[in-house]
Tab-separated table of C-alpha atoms and ligand atoms in Angstrom:
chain	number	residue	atom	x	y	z
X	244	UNK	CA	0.000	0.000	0.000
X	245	UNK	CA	1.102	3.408	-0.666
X	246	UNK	CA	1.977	6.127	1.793
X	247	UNK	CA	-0.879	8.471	1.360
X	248	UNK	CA	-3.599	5.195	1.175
X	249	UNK	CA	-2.256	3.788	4.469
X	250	UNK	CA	-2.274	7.797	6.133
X	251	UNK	CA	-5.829	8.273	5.660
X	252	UNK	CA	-6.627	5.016	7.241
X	253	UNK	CA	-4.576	6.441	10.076
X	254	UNK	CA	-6.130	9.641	9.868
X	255	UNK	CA	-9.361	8.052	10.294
X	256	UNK	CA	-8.262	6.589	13.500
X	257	UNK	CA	-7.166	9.372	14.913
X	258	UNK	CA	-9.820	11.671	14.051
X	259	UNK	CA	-12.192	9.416	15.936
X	260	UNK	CA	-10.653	9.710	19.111
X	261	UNK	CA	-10.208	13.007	18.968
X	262	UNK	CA	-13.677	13.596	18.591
X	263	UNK	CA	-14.622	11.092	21.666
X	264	UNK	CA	-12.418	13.044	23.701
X	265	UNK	CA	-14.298	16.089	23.327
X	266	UNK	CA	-17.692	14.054	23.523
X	267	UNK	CA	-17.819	10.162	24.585
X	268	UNK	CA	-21.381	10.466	22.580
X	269	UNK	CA	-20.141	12.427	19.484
X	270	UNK	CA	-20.682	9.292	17.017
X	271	UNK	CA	-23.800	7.765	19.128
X	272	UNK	CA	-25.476	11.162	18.796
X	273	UNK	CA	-25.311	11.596	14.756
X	274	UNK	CA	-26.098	8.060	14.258
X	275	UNK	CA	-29.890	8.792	15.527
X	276	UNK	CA	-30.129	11.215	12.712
X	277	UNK	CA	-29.003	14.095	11.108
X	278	UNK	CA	-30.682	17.515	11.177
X	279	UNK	CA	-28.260	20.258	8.839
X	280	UNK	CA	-29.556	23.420	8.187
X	281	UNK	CA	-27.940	23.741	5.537
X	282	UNK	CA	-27.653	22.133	1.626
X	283	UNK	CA	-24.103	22.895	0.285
X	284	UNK	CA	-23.988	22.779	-3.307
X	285	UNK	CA	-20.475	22.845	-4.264
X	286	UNK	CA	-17.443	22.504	-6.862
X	287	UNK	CA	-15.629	19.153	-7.177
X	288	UNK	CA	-12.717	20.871	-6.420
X	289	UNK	CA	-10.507	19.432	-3.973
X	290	UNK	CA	-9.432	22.312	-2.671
X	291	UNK	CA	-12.684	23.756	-1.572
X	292	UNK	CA	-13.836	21.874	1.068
X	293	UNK	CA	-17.943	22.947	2.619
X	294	UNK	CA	-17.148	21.766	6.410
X	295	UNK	CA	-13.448	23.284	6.302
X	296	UNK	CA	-13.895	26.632	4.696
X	297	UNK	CA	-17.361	26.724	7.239
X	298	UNK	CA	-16.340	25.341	10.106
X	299	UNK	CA	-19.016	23.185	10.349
X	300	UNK	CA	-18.980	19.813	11.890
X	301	UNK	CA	-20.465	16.045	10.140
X	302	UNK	CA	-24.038	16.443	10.758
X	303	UNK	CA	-24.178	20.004	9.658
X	304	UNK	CA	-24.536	20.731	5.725
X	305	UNK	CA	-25.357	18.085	3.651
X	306	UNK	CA	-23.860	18.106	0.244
X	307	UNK	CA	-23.845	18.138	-3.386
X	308	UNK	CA	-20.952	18.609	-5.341
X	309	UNK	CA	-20.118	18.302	-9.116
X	310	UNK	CA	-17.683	20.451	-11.837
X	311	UNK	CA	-18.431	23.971	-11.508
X	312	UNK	CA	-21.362	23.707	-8.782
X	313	UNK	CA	-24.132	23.897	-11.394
X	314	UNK	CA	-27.700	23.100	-10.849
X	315	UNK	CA	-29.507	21.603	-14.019
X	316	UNK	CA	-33.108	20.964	-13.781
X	317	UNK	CA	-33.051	17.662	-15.471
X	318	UNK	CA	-29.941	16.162	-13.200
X	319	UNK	CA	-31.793	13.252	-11.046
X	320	UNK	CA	-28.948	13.429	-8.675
X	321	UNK	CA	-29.457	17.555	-7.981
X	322	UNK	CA	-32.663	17.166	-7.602
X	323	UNK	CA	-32.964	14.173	-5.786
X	324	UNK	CA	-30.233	15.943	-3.324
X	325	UNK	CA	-32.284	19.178	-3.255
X	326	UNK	CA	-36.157	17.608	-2.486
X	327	UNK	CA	-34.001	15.431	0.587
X	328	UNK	CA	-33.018	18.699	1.631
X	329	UNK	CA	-35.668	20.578	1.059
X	330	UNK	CA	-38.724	18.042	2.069
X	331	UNK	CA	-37.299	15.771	4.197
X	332	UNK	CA	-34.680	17.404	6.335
X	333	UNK	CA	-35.867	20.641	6.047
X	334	UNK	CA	-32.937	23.076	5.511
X	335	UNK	CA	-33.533	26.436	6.182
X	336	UNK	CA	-30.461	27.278	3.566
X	337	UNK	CA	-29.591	26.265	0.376
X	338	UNK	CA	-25.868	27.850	-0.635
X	339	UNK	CA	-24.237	27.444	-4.308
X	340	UNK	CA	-20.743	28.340	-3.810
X	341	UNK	CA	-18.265	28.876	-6.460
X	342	UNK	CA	-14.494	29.642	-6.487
X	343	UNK	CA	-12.379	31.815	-8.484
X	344	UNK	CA	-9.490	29.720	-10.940
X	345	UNK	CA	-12.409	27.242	-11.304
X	346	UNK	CA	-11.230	24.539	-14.354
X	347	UNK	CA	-14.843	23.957	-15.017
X	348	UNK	CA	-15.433	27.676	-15.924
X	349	UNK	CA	-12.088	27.900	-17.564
X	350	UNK	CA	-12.598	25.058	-19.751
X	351	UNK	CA	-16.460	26.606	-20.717
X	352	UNK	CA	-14.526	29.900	-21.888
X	353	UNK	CA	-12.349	27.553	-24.213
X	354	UNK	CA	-12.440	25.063	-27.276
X	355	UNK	CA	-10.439	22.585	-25.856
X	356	UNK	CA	-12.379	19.124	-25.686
X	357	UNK	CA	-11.533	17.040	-22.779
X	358	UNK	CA	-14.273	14.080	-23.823
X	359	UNK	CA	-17.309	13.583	-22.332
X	360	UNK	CA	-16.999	16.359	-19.345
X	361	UNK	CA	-17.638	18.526	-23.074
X	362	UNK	CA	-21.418	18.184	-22.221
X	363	UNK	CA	-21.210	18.942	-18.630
X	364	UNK	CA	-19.278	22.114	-19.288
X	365	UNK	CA	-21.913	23.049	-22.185
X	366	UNK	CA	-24.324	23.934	-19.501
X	367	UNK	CA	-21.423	26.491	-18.656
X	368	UNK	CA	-21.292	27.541	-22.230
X	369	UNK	CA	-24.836	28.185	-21.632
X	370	UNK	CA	-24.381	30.485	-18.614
X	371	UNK	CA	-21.817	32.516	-20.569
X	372	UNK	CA	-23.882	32.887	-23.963
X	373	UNK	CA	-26.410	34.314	-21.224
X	374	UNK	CA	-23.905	36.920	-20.155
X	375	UNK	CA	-21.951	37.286	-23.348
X	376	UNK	CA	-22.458	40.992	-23.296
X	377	UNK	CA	-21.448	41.962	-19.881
X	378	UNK	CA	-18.581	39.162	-20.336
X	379	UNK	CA	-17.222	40.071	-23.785
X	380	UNK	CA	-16.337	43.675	-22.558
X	381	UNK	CA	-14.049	42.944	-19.961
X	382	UNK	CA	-10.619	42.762	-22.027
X	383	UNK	CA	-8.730	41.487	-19.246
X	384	UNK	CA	-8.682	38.091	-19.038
X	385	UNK	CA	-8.105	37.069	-15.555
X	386	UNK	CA	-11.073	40.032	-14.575
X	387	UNK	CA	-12.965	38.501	-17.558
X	388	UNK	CA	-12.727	34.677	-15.576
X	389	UNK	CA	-13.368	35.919	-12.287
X	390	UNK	CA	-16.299	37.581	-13.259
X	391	UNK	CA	-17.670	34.604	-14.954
X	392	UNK	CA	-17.358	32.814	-12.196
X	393	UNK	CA	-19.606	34.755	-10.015
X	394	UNK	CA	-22.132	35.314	-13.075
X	395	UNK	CA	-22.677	31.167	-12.692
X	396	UNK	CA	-22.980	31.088	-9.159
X	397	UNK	CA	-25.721	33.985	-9.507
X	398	UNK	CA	-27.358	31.840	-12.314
X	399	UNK	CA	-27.496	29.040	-10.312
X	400	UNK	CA	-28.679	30.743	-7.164
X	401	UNK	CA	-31.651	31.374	-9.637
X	402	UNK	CA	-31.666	28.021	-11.256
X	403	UNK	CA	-32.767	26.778	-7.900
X	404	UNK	CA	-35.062	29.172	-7.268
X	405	UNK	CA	-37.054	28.075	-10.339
X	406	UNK	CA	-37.211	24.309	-9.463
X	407	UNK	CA	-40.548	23.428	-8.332
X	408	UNK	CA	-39.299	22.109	-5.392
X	409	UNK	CA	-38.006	25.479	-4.360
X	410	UNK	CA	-41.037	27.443	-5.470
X	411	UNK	CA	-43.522	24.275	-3.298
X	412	UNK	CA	-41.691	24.956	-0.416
X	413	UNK	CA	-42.189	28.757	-0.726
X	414	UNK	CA	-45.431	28.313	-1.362
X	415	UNK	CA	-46.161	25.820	1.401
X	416	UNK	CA	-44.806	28.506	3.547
X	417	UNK	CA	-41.764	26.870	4.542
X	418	UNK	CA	-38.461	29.064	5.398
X	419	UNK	CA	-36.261	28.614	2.714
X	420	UNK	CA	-33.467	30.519	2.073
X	421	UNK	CA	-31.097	30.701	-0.917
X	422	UNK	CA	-27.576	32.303	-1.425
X	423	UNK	CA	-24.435	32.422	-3.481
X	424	UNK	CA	-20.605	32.704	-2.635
X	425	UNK	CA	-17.402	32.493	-4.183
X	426	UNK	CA	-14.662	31.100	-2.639
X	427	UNK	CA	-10.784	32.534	-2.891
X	428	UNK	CA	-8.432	29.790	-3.563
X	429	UNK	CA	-5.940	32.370	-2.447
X	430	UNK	CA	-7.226	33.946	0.261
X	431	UNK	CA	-9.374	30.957	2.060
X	432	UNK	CA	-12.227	33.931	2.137
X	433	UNK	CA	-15.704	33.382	0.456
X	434	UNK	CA	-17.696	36.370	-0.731
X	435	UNK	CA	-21.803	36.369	-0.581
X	436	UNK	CA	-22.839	38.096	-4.006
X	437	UNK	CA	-25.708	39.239	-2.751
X	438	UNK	CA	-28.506	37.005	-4.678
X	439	UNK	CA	-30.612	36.232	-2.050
X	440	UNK	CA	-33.935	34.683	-2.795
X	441	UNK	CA	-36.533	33.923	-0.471
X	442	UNK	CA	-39.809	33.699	-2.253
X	443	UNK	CA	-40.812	33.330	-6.029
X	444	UNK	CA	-41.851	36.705	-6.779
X	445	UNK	CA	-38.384	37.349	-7.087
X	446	UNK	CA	-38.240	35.290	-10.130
X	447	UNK	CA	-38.995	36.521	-13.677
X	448	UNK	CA	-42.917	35.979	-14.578
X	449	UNK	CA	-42.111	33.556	-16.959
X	450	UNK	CA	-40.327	31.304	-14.260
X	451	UNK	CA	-43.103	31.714	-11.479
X	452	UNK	CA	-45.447	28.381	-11.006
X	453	UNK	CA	-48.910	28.302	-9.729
X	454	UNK	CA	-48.687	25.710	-7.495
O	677	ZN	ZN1	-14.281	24.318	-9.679
């Protein structure tokens, strides 16, 4: 076995008894459920962890990550994630959070095809056609990425808000709360952009169900 395979067995170990130090009942407790109020919806990233960069513990925020922290309305495995969130646990917060020097987002502002990952990041594509405009006129382009980064995580933000699961909730009164970040690689900070939604009035007509 290799070096790093046999260290996180270790690891493993050794984070367990640090945690029944601190409370003989730590692991007894979460294994009669799990409450989170919160729904992390995340990049694959490795280096942008949801408990770490939150200091949140397990039983916390439950979690959905793919490439480039995109919500598609016709991904079973979002949605599947979001209506256990949403119905059954009953998270008061759903958070998209997206990082600056993002490979998905790079890749959707290229030609380069990588394989099959080419229809993931067309959604991407997508986002940017969206916000070609605004994106087109920043020459710099460093600015130009960062930016389009924090155009996706807005679109997602309001992605979600258009699910019907989103908009049920809302309507059923429940408190349901939805944000977007980005995360610096470089700095460890995250940034909230602002796009807070809490009720589908803030969505275009178009996008607003009668449920
Ligand atoms: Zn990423």
């Amino acid at each position: 076995m290799d070096d790093f395979y046999k260290k996180i067995l270790d690891n493993n170990k050794k984070w367990v008894e640090s945690k029944l130090v601190l409370d003989k009942d730590f692991f007894n407790n979460l294994s009669e459920g799990q409450t989170p109020p919160l729904l992390w919806i995340g990049c694959s990233d490795s280096r942008v962890p949801a408990n770490e960069i939150t200091g949140t513990q397990a039983g916390e925020v439950f979690v959905h990550r793919n490439i480039a922290n995109m919500v598609i309305h016709t991904d079973m495995n979002m949605l599947s994630v979001l209506d256990y969130a949403v119905n059954v646990l009953k998270v008061k917060h759903v958070l998209v959070c997206g990082h600056y020097g993002c490979g998905g987002i790079k890749a959707a502002m290229g030609n380069d095809s990588v394989g099959i990952i080419d229809n993931w990041i067309r959604h991407i594509k997508d986002v940017y056609r969206h916000h070609q405009k605004e994106l087109d006129a920043i020459m710099d382009e460093k600015e130009r990425f960062n930016k389009f980064v924090e155009v996706n995580v807005k679109e997602q933000v309001s992605d979600l808000a258009k699910t019907s699961i989103v908009q049920n909730a809302w309507k059923n009164g429940q408190e349901l709360y939805l944000h977007g970040w980005v995360y610096g690689l470089n700095s460890g900070y995250v940034t909230d952009l602002g796009v807070n939604y809490s009720s589908n009035d803030d969505l275009d007509d178009v996008y607003q169900l009668n449920i």
